[in-house]
């Protein structure tokens, strides 16, 4: 599989998707701007991923670090840091495969789904390391929440994405650092 990173225009679409997703999530979970800044995550696309953070089998990977890379450990530091690794080439392939699927609604679906995972890990609603059965249950819940959050959003092409991906079994992998 050829892994071409997003071009500038696609990076712009991803940035827009991230902005929309963060807004929808903070509204939904009633997280204030200052609280939101304390959530320890980062969203990176293919050009900024390390070898082990790349996959051809999912739209994203969530990597948990026990501390933020490059950050010095301090006694009072809060715990986990999550890196959402967007798989540009897998997302592009889905867009190219189906004329109904457009990049903005699909990247928004992926980003919002991954951010819901992160919020639920950060709030300790769900453990990062869990059994396959628990993971399966959690995946169903996160898909349902993604649907609920995006239902009323005014994003062109969203209904086709919701119809195609609400049961998707290959959203992400979880990596423990
Ligand atoms: Zn998921």
Coordinates of N, CA and C and ligand atoms in Angstrom, one line a residue:
X1 N 0.8 -1.2 0.0 CA 0.0 0.0 0.0 C 0.9 1.3 0.0
X2 N 0.6 2.2 -0.9 CA 1.4 3.4 -0.9 C 0.8 4.3 0.1
X3 N 1.6 4.9 0.9 CA 1.1 5.7 2.0 C 1.5 7.2 1.8
X4 N 0.6 7.9 1.1 CA 0.9 9.3 0.8 C 0.2 10.1 1.9
X5 N 1.0 11.0 2.5 CA 0.4 11.9 3.5 C -0.5 12.9 2.9
X6 N -1.4 13.4 3.7 CA -2.3 14.5 3.2 C -1.5 15.6 2.6
X7 N -2.0 16.2 1.5 CA -1.5 17.4 0.9 C -2.0 18.6 1.7
X8 N -1.5 19.8 1.4 CA -1.9 21.0 2.2 C -3.4 21.2 2.3
X9 N -4.0 20.9 1.1 CA -5.5 21.1 1.1 C -6.2 20.2 2.0
X10 N -5.7 18.9 2.0 CA -6.4 17.9 2.9 C -6.0 18.2 4.3
X11 N -4.9 18.7 4.6 CA -4.5 19.0 6.0 C -5.4 20.1 6.5
X12 N -5.8 21.1 5.6 CA -6.7 22.1 5.9 C -8.1 21.5 6.2
X13 N -8.5 20.5 5.5 CA -9.8 19.9 5.8 C -9.8 19.2 7.1
X14 N -8.6 18.5 7.4 CA -8.5 17.8 8.7 C -8.5 18.9 9.9
X15 N -7.8 20.0 9.7 CA -7.8 21.0 10.7 C -9.2 21.5 11.0
X16 N -10.0 21.7 9.9 CA -11.4 22.1 10.0 C -12.2 21.1 10.8
X17 N -12.0 19.8 10.5 CA -12.7 18.7 11.1 C -12.4 18.7 12.6
X18 N -11.1 18.9 13.0 CA -10.7 19.0 14.4 C -11.4 20.1 15.1
X19 N -11.4 21.3 14.5 CA -12.1 22.4 15.1 C -13.6 22.1 15.4
X20 N -14.3 21.6 14.4 CA -15.7 21.3 14.5 C -15.9 20.2 15.6
X21 N -15.0 19.2 15.6 CA -15.2 18.1 16.6 C -14.9 18.6 18.0
X22 N -13.9 19.4 18.2 CA -13.6 19.8 19.6 C -14.8 20.7 20.1
X23 N -15.3 21.5 19.2 CA -16.5 22.3 19.7 C -17.7 21.4 20.1
X24 N -18.0 20.5 19.2 CA -19.2 19.6 19.5 C -19.0 18.8 20.8
X25 N -17.7 18.3 21.0 CA -17.5 17.5 22.1 C -17.5 18.4 23.4
X26 N -16.9 19.6 23.4 CA -17.0 20.3 24.6 C -18.4 20.8 24.9
X27 N -19.2 21.1 23.9 CA -20.6 21.3 24.2 C -21.3 20.1 24.8
X28 N -21.1 19.0 24.2 CA -21.8 17.8 24.6 C -21.5 17.4 26.0
X29 N -20.2 17.4 26.4 CA -19.7 17.0 27.7 C -19.7 18.2 28.7
X30 N -20.1 19.4 28.2 CA -20.1 20.6 29.0 C -18.7 20.8 29.6
X31 N -17.7 20.8 28.8 CA -16.3 21.0 29.2 C -16.0 22.5 28.8
X32 N -15.6 23.3 29.8 CA -15.3 24.7 29.5 C -13.9 24.8 28.8
X33 N -13.7 25.9 28.2 CA -12.5 26.1 27.4 C -11.2 25.9 28.2
X34 N -11.2 26.3 29.5 CA -10.0 26.1 30.3 C -9.9 24.7 30.7
X35 N -11.0 24.0 31.0 CA -10.9 22.6 31.3 C -10.4 21.8 30.1
X36 N -10.9 22.2 28.9 CA -10.6 21.5 27.7 C -9.1 21.6 27.4
X37 N -8.5 22.7 27.8 CA -7.0 22.9 27.6 C -6.2 21.9 28.5
X38 N -6.9 21.4 29.5 CA -6.1 20.4 30.4 C -6.2 19.0 29.9
X39 N -7.1 18.8 28.9 CA -7.1 17.4 28.3 C -5.8 17.2 27.6
X40 N -5.2 16.0 27.9 CA -3.8 15.8 27.4 C -3.9 14.9 26.2
X41 N -4.0 15.5 25.0 CA -4.0 14.7 23.8 C -3.4 15.6 22.7
X42 N -3.1 14.9 21.6 CA -2.6 15.6 20.4 C -3.1 14.8 19.2
X43 N -3.4 15.5 18.1 CA -3.9 14.8 16.9 C -2.8 15.0 15.8
X44 N -2.2 14.0 15.3 CA -1.2 14.1 14.3 C -1.6 13.3 13.1
X45 N -1.2 13.8 11.9 CA -1.5 13.0 10.7 C -0.2 12.3 10.2
X46 N -0.3 11.6 9.1 CA 0.7 10.6 8.7 C 2.1 11.2 8.7
X47 N 2.3 12.4 8.2 CA 3.6 13.0 8.0 C 4.3 13.1 9.4
X48 N 3.6 13.1 10.5 CA 4.2 13.3 11.8 C 4.2 12.0 12.7
X49 N 3.9 10.9 12.0 CA 3.8 9.7 12.8 C 5.1 8.9 12.7
X50 N 5.4 8.1 13.8 CA 6.5 7.2 13.8 C 6.0 5.9 13.2
X51 N 7.0 5.1 12.8 CA 6.8 3.8 12.1 C 5.7 3.0 12.8
X52 N 5.8 2.8 14.2 CA 4.9 2.0 14.9 C 3.5 2.6 15.1
X53 N 3.4 3.9 14.7 CA 2.1 4.6 14.8 C 1.3 4.5 13.6
X54 N 1.9 3.9 12.5 CA 1.2 3.8 11.2 C 0.6 2.4 11.0
X55 N -0.6 2.3 10.5 CA -1.2 1.1 10.2 C -2.0 1.2 8.9
X56 N -2.2 0.1 8.2 CA -3.0 0.1 7.0 C -4.4 -0.4 7.3
X57 N -4.7 -0.8 8.5 CA -5.9 -1.5 8.8 C -6.9 -0.8 9.6
X58 N -6.7 0.6 9.8 CA -7.7 1.3 10.6 C -7.5 2.8 10.2
X59 N -8.6 3.6 10.6 CA -8.5 5.0 10.2 C -7.6 5.8 11.2
X60 N -7.4 5.2 12.4 CA -6.6 5.9 13.3 C -5.9 4.9 14.3
X61 N -5.0 5.4 15.1 CA -4.5 4.6 16.2 C -4.4 5.6 17.4
X62 N -4.8 5.1 18.6 CA -4.6 6.0 19.8 C -3.5 5.4 20.6
X63 N -2.4 6.2 20.7 CA -1.3 5.7 21.5 C -1.3 6.4 22.9
X64 N -1.2 5.6 23.9 CA -1.1 6.2 25.2 C 0.3 6.3 25.7
X65 N 0.7 7.5 26.1 CA 2.0 7.7 26.7 C 1.7 7.9 28.2
X66 N 2.6 7.4 29.0 CA 2.5 7.7 30.5 C 2.8 9.1 30.8
X67 N 3.5 9.8 29.9 CA 3.7 11.2 30.0 C 3.9 11.7 28.6
X68 N 3.7 13.0 28.4 CA 3.8 13.6 27.1 C 5.3 13.5 26.6
X69 N 5.5 13.1 25.4 CA 6.8 13.0 24.9 C 7.6 14.3 25.0
X70 N 8.8 14.2 25.5 CA 9.6 15.4 25.7 C 9.4 16.2 26.9
X71 N 8.3 15.8 27.7 CA 8.0 16.5 28.9 C 8.8 15.9 30.1
X72 N 9.2 16.8 30.9 CA 9.9 16.3 32.1 C 8.9 15.8 33.1
X73 N 9.3 14.7 33.7 CA 8.4 14.1 34.8 C 8.4 14.9 36.0
X74 N 7.3 15.4 36.5 CA 7.2 16.0 37.8 C 6.3 15.3 38.6
X75 N 6.5 15.3 39.9 CA 5.7 14.6 40.9 C 4.2 14.9 40.7
X76 N 3.9 16.1 40.4 CA 2.5 16.5 40.5 C 1.8 16.4 39.1
X77 N 2.5 15.9 38.1 CA 2.0 15.9 36.8 C 0.8 14.9 36.7
X78 N -0.3 15.3 36.0 CA -1.4 14.3 35.8 C -0.9 13.2 34.9
X79 N -1.7 12.2 34.8 CA -1.2 11.0 34.1 C -1.1 11.0 32.6
X80 N -1.9 10.2 32.0 CA -1.8 9.8 30.6 C -1.9 10.9 29.6
X81 N -1.1 10.7 28.5 CA -1.2 11.6 27.4 C -1.6 10.7 26.2
X82 N -2.5 11.2 25.4 CA -3.0 10.4 24.3 C -2.6 11.0 22.9
X83 N -2.0 10.3 22.1 CA -1.7 10.7 20.7 C -2.7 10.1 19.7
X84 N -3.5 10.9 19.1 CA -4.4 10.3 18.1 C -3.6 10.4 16.7
X85 N -3.4 9.2 16.2 CA -2.6 9.1 15.0 C -3.5 8.9 13.8
X86 N -3.7 9.9 13.0 CA -4.6 9.8 11.9 C -3.9 9.2 10.7
X87 N -4.6 8.2 10.1 CA -4.0 7.4 9.0 C -4.5 8.0 7.7
X88 N -3.8 9.0 7.2 CA -4.3 9.7 5.9 C -4.6 8.8 4.8
X89 N -3.7 7.8 4.6 CA -3.8 6.9 3.4 C -5.1 6.0 3.5
X90 N -5.5 5.6 4.7 CA -6.6 4.7 4.9 C -7.9 5.6 4.7
X91 N -7.9 6.8 5.2 CA -9.1 7.7 5.0 C -9.2 8.0 3.5
X92 N -8.1 8.4 2.9 CA -8.2 8.7 1.4 C -8.7 7.6 0.6
X93 N -8.3 6.4 0.9 CA -8.8 5.2 0.2 C -10.3 5.0 0.3
X94 N -10.8 5.3 1.5 CA -12.3 5.2 1.7 C -13.0 6.2 0.9
X95 N -12.4 7.4 0.7 CA -13.1 8.5 0.0 C -13.0 8.1 -1.5
X96 N -11.9 7.6 -2.0 CA -11.7 7.2 -3.4 C -12.6 6.0 -3.8
X97 N -12.9 5.2 -2.8 CA -13.6 3.9 -3.1 C -15.1 4.2 -3.3
X98 N -15.6 5.3 -2.7 CA -17.1 5.5 -2.7 C -17.4 7.0 -3.0
X99 N -18.0 7.3 -4.1 CA -18.3 8.6 -4.5 C -19.1 9.4 -3.5
X100 N -19.9 8.7 -2.7 CA -20.8 9.4 -1.7 C -20.0 9.9 -0.5
X101 N -18.8 9.3 -0.3 CA -18.1 9.6 0.9 C -17.1 10.8 0.6
X102 N -17.2 11.9 1.4 CA -16.4 13.0 1.2 C -15.4 13.2 2.3
X103 N -14.3 13.9 2.1 CA -13.3 14.0 3.1 C -13.7 14.7 4.4
X104 N -14.3 15.8 4.3 CA -14.7 16.6 5.5 C -15.6 15.8 6.5
X105 N -16.7 15.3 6.0 CA -17.5 14.5 6.9 C -16.8 13.2 7.4
X106 N -16.0 12.6 6.6 CA -15.4 11.4 7.1 C -14.3 11.7 8.1
X107 N -13.5 12.7 7.9 CA -12.4 13.1 8.9 C -13.1 13.6 10.2
X108 N -14.2 14.3 10.0 CA -15.0 14.7 11.2 C -15.5 13.5 12.0
X109 N -16.0 12.5 11.3 CA -16.5 11.3 12.0 C -15.3 10.6 12.7
X110 N -14.2 10.5 12.1 CA -13.1 9.8 12.7 C -12.5 10.6 13.9
X111 N -12.4 11.9 13.7 CA -11.8 12.7 14.8 C -12.7 12.7 16.0
X112 N -14.0 12.9 15.8 CA -14.9 13.0 16.9 C -15.0 11.6 17.6
X113 N -15.0 10.5 16.9 CA -15.0 9.2 17.5 C -13.8 9.0 18.4
X114 N -12.6 9.4 17.9 CA -11.4 9.2 18.6 C -11.4 10.1 19.9
X115 N -11.9 11.4 19.7 CA -11.9 12.3 20.9 C -12.9 11.8 21.9
X116 N -13.9 11.1 21.5 CA -14.9 10.6 22.6 C -14.1 9.5 23.3
X117 N -13.4 8.6 22.7 CA -12.5 7.6 23.4 C -11.6 8.4 24.4
X118 N -10.9 9.4 23.9 CA -10.0 10.1 24.8 C -10.7 10.7 26.0
X119 N -11.8 11.3 25.8 CA -12.5 11.9 26.9 C -13.0 10.9 27.9
X120 N -13.4 9.7 27.4 CA -13.9 8.7 28.3 C -12.7 8.0 29.0
X121 N -11.5 7.9 28.4 CA -10.3 7.4 29.1 C -9.9 8.5 30.2
X122 N -9.9 9.7 29.8 CA -9.5 10.8 30.7 C -10.4 10.9 31.9
X123 N -11.7 10.7 31.7 CA -12.6 10.8 32.8 C -12.7 9.4 33.5
X124 N -11.9 8.5 33.1 CA -11.9 7.1 33.7 C -13.3 6.4 33.6
X125 N -14.1 6.8 32.6 CA -15.3 6.0 32.3 C -14.9 4.7 31.8
X126 N -13.8 4.7 31.0 CA -13.4 3.4 30.4 C -11.9 3.3 30.6
X127 N -11.4 2.1 30.9 CA -10.0 1.8 31.1 C -9.3 1.7 29.7
X128 N -8.1 2.2 29.6 CA -7.4 2.1 28.3 C -7.1 0.6 28.0
X129 N -6.6 -0.1 29.0 CA -6.3 -1.5 28.8 C -7.5 -2.3 29.3
X130 N -8.2 -3.0 28.4 CA -9.4 -3.8 28.8 C -9.5 -5.0 28.0
X131 N -10.4 -5.9 28.3 CA -10.6 -7.2 27.6 C -11.2 -6.9 26.3
X132 N -11.1 -7.9 25.4 CA -11.7 -7.7 24.0 C -13.2 -7.5 24.1
X133 N -13.9 -8.2 25.1 CA -15.3 -8.0 25.2 C -15.7 -6.6 25.6
X134 N -14.9 -6.1 26.6 CA -15.1 -4.7 27.1 C -14.8 -3.7 25.9
X135 N -13.8 -4.0 25.2 CA -13.5 -3.1 24.0 C -14.6 -3.1 23.0
X136 N -15.2 -4.3 22.8 CA -16.2 -4.3 21.8 C -17.5 -3.6 22.3
X137 N -17.8 -3.7 23.5 CA -18.9 -2.9 24.1 C -18.6 -1.4 24.0
X138 N -17.4 -1.0 24.4 CA -17.0 0.4 24.3 C -17.1 0.9 22.9
X139 N -16.7 0.1 22.0 CA -16.7 0.6 20.6 C -18.1 0.9 20.1
X140 N -19.1 0.0 20.5 CA -20.5 0.2 20.2 C -21.0 1.5 20.8
X141 N -20.6 1.7 22.1 CA -21.0 2.9 22.8 C -20.5 4.2 22.1
X142 N -19.2 4.1 21.7 CA -18.6 5.3 21.1 C -19.2 5.6 19.8
X143 N -19.5 4.6 19.0 CA -20.2 4.8 17.7 C -21.5 5.4 18.0
X144 N -22.3 5.0 19.0 CA -23.6 5.5 19.3 C -23.5 7.0 19.7
X145 N -22.5 7.3 20.5 CA -22.3 8.7 21.0 C -21.9 9.6 19.8
X146 N -21.0 9.0 18.9 CA -20.6 9.8 17.7 C -21.8 10.1 16.9
X147 N -22.7 9.2 16.7 CA -23.9 9.4 15.9 C -24.8 10.5 16.6
X148 N -24.9 10.4 17.9 CA -25.7 11.3 18.6 C -25.2 12.7 18.5
X149 N -23.9 12.9 18.6 CA -23.2 14.2 18.5 C -23.3 14.8 17.2
X150 N -23.3 13.9 16.1 CA -23.2 14.5 14.8 C -24.5 14.6 14.1
X151 N -25.5 14.0 14.7 CA -26.8 13.9 14.0 C -27.3 15.2 13.5
X152 N -27.2 16.3 14.3 CA -27.8 17.6 13.9 C -26.8 18.5 13.2
X153 N -25.5 18.1 13.1 CA -24.5 18.9 12.6 C -24.7 19.3 11.1
X154 N -24.5 20.5 10.8 CA -24.7 21.0 9.4 C -23.4 20.8 8.6
X155 N -23.0 19.6 8.3 CA -21.8 19.3 7.5 C -22.3 18.6 6.2
X156 N -21.9 19.1 5.1 CA -22.3 18.5 3.8 C -21.8 17.1 3.7
X157 N -22.6 16.1 3.3 CA -22.2 14.8 3.1 C -22.2 13.9 4.3
X158 N -22.6 14.5 5.4 CA -22.6 13.7 6.7 C -23.5 12.5 6.7
X159 N -24.8 12.7 6.2 CA -25.7 11.5 6.3 C -25.1 10.2 5.6
X160 N -24.4 10.4 4.5 CA -23.8 9.2 3.8 C -22.7 8.6 4.7
X161 N -21.9 9.4 5.4 CA -20.9 8.9 6.3 C -21.5 8.2 7.5
X162 N -22.5 8.8 8.1 CA -23.2 8.2 9.2 C -23.8 6.8 8.8
X163 N -24.4 6.8 7.6 CA -25.0 5.5 7.2 C -23.9 4.5 6.9
X164 N -22.7 4.9 6.5 CA -21.7 3.9 6.1 C -20.8 3.4 7.2
X165 N -20.6 4.3 8.2 CA -19.5 4.0 9.2 C -20.0 3.8 10.6
X166 N -21.3 3.8 10.9 CA -21.7 3.7 12.3 C -21.5 2.3 12.9
X167 N -21.3 1.3 12.0 CA -20.9 0.0 12.5 C -19.5 -0.4 12.2
X168 N -18.7 0.6 11.8 CA -17.4 0.3 11.3 C -16.5 -0.4 12.4
X169 N -15.9 -1.5 12.0 CA -15.2 -2.3 13.0 C -13.7 -2.0 13.0
X170 N -13.3 -1.1 12.1 CA -11.8 -0.9 11.9 C -11.6 0.6 12.1
X171 N -12.1 1.2 13.2 CA -11.9 2.6 13.4 C -10.5 2.9 13.9
X172 N -10.0 2.1 14.9 CA -8.7 2.4 15.4 C -8.1 1.2 16.1
X173 N -6.8 1.3 16.3 CA -6.1 0.4 17.2 C -5.6 1.2 18.4
X174 N -5.4 0.5 19.5 CA -4.9 1.2 20.7 C -3.5 0.7 21.0
X175 N -2.6 1.6 21.2 CA -1.2 1.3 21.4 C -0.8 1.8 22.8
X176 N -0.1 0.9 23.6 CA 0.3 1.2 24.9 C 1.8 1.5 24.8
X177 N 2.3 2.6 25.3 CA 3.7 2.9 25.2 C 4.5 2.2 26.3
Ligands
LIG1 ZN1 -13.4 3.4 18.5

